[in-house]
Tab-separated table of N, CA and C and ligand atoms in Angstrom:
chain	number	residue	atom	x	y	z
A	1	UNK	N	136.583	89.015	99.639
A	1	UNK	CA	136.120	90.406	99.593
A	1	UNK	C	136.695	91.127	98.376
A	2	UNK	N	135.921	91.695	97.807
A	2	UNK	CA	136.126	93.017	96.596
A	2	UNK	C	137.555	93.347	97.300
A	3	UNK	N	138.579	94.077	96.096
A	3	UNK	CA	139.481	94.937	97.015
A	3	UNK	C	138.708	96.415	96.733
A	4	UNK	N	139.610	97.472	97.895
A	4	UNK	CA	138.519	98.486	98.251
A	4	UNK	C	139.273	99.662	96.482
A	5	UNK	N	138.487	100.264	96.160
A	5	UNK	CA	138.311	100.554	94.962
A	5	UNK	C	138.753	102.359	95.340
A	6	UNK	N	140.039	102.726	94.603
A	6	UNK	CA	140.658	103.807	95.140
A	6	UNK	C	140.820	105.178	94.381
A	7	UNK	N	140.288	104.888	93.151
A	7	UNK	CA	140.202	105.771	91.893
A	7	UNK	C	138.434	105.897	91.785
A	8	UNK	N	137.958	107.009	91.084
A	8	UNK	CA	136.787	107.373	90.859
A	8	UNK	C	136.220	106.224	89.318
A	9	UNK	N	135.469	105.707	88.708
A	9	UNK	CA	135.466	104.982	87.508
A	9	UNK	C	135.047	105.922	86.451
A	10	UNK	N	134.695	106.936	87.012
A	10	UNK	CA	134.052	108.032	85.501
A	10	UNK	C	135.030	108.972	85.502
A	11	UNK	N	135.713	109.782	86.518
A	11	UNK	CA	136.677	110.916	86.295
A	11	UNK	C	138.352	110.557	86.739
A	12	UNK	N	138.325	108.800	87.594
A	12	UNK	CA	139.553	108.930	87.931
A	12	UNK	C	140.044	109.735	88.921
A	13	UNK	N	139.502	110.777	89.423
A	13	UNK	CA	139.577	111.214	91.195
A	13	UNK	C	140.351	110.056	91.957
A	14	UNK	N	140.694	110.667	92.876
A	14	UNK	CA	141.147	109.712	94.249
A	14	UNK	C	140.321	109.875	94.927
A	15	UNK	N	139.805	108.354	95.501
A	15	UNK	CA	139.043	108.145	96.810
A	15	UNK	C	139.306	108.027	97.796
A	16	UNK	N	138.737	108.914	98.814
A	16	UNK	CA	138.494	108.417	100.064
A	16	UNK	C	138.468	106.945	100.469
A	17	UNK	N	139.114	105.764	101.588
A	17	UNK	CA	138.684	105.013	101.625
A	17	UNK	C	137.346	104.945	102.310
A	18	UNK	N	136.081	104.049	101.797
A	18	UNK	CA	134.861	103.716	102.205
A	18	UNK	C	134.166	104.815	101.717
A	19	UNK	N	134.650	105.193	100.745
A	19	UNK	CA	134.210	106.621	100.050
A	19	UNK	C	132.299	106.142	99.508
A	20	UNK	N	131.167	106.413	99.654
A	20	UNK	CA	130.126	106.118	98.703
A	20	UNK	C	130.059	107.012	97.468
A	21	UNK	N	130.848	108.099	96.950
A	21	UNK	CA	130.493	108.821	96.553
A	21	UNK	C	131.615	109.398	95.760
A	22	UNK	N	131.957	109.768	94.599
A	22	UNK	CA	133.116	110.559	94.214
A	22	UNK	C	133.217	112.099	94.606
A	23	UNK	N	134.157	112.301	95.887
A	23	UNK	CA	134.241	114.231	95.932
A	23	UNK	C	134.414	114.806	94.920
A	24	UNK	N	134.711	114.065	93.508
A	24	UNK	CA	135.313	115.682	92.839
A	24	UNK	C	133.819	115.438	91.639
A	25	UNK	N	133.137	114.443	91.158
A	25	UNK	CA	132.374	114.226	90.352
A	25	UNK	C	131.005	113.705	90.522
A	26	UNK	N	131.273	113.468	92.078
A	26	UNK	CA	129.487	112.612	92.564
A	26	UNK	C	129.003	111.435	92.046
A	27	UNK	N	130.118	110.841	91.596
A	27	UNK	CA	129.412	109.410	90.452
A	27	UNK	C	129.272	108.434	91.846
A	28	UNK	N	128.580	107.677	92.236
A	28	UNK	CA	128.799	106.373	92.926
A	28	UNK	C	129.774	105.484	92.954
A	29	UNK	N	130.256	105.174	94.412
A	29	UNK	CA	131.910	104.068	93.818
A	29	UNK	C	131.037	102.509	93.409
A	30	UNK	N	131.513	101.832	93.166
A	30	UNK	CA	131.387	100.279	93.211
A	30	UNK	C	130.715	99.885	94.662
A	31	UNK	N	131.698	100.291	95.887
A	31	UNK	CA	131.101	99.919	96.791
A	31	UNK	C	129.728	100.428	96.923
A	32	UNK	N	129.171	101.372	97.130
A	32	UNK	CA	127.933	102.237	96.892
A	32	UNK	C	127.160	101.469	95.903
A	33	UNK	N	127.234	101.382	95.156
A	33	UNK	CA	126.234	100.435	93.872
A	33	UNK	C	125.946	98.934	94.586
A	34	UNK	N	127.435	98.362	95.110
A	34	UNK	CA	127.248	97.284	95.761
A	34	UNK	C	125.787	97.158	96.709
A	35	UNK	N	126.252	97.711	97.803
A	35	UNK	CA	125.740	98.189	98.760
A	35	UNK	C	124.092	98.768	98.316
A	36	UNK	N	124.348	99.505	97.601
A	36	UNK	CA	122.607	99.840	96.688
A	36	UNK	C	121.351	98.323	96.509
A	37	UNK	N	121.900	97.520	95.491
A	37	UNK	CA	121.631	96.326	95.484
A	37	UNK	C	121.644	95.593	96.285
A	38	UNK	N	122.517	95.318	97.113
A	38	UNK	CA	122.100	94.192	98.649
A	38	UNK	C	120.483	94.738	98.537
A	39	UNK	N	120.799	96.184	99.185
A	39	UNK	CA	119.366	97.164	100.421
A	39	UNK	C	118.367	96.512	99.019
A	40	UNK	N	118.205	97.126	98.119
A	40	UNK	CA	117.333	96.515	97.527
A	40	UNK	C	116.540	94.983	97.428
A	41	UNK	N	117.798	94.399	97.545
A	41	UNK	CA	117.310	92.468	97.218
A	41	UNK	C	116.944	92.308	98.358
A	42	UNK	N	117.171	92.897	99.712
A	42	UNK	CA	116.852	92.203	100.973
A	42	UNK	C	115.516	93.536	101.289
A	43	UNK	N	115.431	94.364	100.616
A	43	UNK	CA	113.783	94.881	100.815
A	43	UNK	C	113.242	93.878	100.159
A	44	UNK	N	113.281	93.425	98.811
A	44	UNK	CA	112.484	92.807	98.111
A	44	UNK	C	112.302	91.437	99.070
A	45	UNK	N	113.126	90.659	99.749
A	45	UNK	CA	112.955	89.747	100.576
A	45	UNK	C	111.987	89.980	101.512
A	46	UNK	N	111.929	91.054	102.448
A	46	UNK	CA	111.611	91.481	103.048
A	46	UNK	C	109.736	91.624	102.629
A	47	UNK	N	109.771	92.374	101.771
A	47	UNK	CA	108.554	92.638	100.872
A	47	UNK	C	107.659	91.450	100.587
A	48	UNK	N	108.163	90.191	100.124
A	48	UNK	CA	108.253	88.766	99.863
A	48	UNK	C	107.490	88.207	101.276
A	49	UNK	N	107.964	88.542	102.133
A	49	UNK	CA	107.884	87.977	103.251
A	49	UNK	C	106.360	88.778	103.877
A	50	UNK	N	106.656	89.782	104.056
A	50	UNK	CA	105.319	90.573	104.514
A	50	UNK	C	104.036	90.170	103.184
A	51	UNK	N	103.881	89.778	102.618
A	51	UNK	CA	102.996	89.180	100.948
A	51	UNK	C	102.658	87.789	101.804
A	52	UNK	N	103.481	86.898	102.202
A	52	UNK	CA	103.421	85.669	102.739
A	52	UNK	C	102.757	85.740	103.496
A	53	UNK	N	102.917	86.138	104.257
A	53	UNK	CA	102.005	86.823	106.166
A	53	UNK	C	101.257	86.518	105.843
A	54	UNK	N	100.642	88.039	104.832
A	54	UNK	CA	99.164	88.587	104.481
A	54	UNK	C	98.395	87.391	103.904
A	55	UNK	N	98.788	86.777	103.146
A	55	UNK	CA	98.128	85.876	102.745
A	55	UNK	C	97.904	84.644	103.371
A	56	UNK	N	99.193	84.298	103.894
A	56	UNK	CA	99.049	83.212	105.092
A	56	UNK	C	97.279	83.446	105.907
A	57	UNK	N	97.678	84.991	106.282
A	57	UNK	CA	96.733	84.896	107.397
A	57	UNK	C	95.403	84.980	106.730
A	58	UNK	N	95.397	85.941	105.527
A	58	UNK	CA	94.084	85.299	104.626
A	58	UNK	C	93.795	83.904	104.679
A	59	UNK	N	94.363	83.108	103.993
A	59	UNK	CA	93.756	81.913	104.159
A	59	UNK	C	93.428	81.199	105.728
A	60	UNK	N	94.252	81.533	106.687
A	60	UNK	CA	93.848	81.120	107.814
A	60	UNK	C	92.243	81.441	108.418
A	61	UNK	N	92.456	82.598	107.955
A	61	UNK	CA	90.856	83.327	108.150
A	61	UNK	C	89.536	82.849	107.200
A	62	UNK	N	90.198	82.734	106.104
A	62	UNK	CA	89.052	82.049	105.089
A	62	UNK	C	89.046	80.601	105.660
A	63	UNK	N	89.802	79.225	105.976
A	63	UNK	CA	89.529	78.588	106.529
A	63	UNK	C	88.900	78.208	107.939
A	64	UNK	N	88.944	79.317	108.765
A	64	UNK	CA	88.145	79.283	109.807
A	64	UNK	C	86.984	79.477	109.695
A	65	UNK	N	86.278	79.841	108.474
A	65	UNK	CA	84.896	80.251	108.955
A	65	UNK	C	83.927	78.961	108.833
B	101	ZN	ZN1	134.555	110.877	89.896
Protein backbone atom coordinates (compact mmCIF):
# COMPACT_ATOMS: atom_id res chain seq x y z
CA UNK A 1 0.00 0.00 0.00
CA UNK A 2 0.93 3.76 -0.88
CA UNK A 3 1.88 5.33 2.54
CA UNK A 4 -1.02 7.74 3.45
CA UNK A 5 0.20 11.17 2.09
CA UNK A 6 0.15 13.98 4.96
CA UNK A 7 1.24 17.29 3.40
CA UNK A 8 -0.82 19.07 0.58
CA UNK A 9 1.64 18.64 -2.95
CA UNK A 10 0.85 22.23 -4.30
CA UNK A 11 0.71 24.42 -0.98
CA UNK A 12 2.19 21.99 1.63
CA UNK A 13 -0.95 22.32 4.06
CA UNK A 14 -1.43 19.54 6.53
CA UNK A 15 -3.78 16.82 5.81
CA UNK A 16 -6.42 15.40 7.21
CA UNK A 17 -5.93 11.68 7.24
CA UNK A 18 -8.10 10.13 4.16
CA UNK A 19 -8.26 13.70 3.30
CA UNK A 20 -9.63 13.79 -0.81
CA UNK A 21 -9.09 17.22 -0.92
CA UNK A 22 -6.65 19.99 0.38
CA UNK A 23 -8.66 22.34 3.24
CA UNK A 24 -6.53 25.19 2.82
CA UNK A 25 -6.03 25.08 -1.26
CA UNK A 26 -8.60 22.46 -2.81
CA UNK A 27 -5.88 20.76 -4.91
CA UNK A 28 -6.65 16.87 -4.91
CA UNK A 29 -4.39 14.55 -2.61
CA UNK A 30 -2.72 11.56 -4.42
CA UNK A 31 -5.15 9.44 -2.82
CA UNK A 32 -8.12 11.27 -4.62
CA UNK A 33 -6.36 11.17 -8.11
CA UNK A 34 -5.70 7.54 -7.17
CA UNK A 35 -9.02 6.76 -6.49
CA UNK A 36 -10.22 9.11 -9.63
CA UNK A 37 -8.53 6.65 -12.04
CA UNK A 38 -9.48 3.23 -10.56
CA UNK A 39 -13.59 4.80 -10.93
CA UNK A 40 -12.60 5.62 -14.29
CA UNK A 41 -10.71 2.28 -15.61
CA UNK A 42 -13.41 0.15 -14.02
CA UNK A 43 -16.29 2.43 -15.78
CA UNK A 44 -14.39 1.95 -18.86
CA UNK A 45 -14.48 -1.92 -18.01
CA UNK A 46 -17.70 -1.71 -17.25
CA UNK A 47 -18.57 0.27 -20.53
CA UNK A 48 -16.46 -2.58 -22.40
CA UNK A 49 -18.63 -4.98 -21.09
CA UNK A 50 -22.13 -3.47 -21.70
CA UNK A 51 -20.56 -2.96 -25.87
CA UNK A 52 -20.04 -6.88 -25.55
CA UNK A 53 -23.69 -7.66 -24.49
CA UNK A 54 -25.02 -5.39 -27.16
CA UNK A 55 -23.35 -6.90 -29.68
CA UNK A 56 -23.25 -10.34 -28.43
CA UNK A 57 -26.92 -10.14 -28.55
CA UNK A 58 -26.84 -8.49 -32.03
CA UNK A 59 -25.30 -11.19 -33.50
CA UNK A 60 -27.38 -13.71 -31.67
CA UNK A 61 -30.35 -12.09 -33.24
CA UNK A 62 -28.85 -11.72 -36.69
CA UNK A 63 -28.08 -15.41 -36.50
CA UNK A 64 -31.42 -16.51 -35.63
CA UNK A 65 -33.23 -15.37 -38.40
ZN1 LIG B 1 -2.99 22.50 -0.72
Amino acid sequence: MAQVQAACDVCGGALVPEAAYCERCGARTRRARRLVSVAIRVELVLFGLVVLMVLGFAWIYAVQK
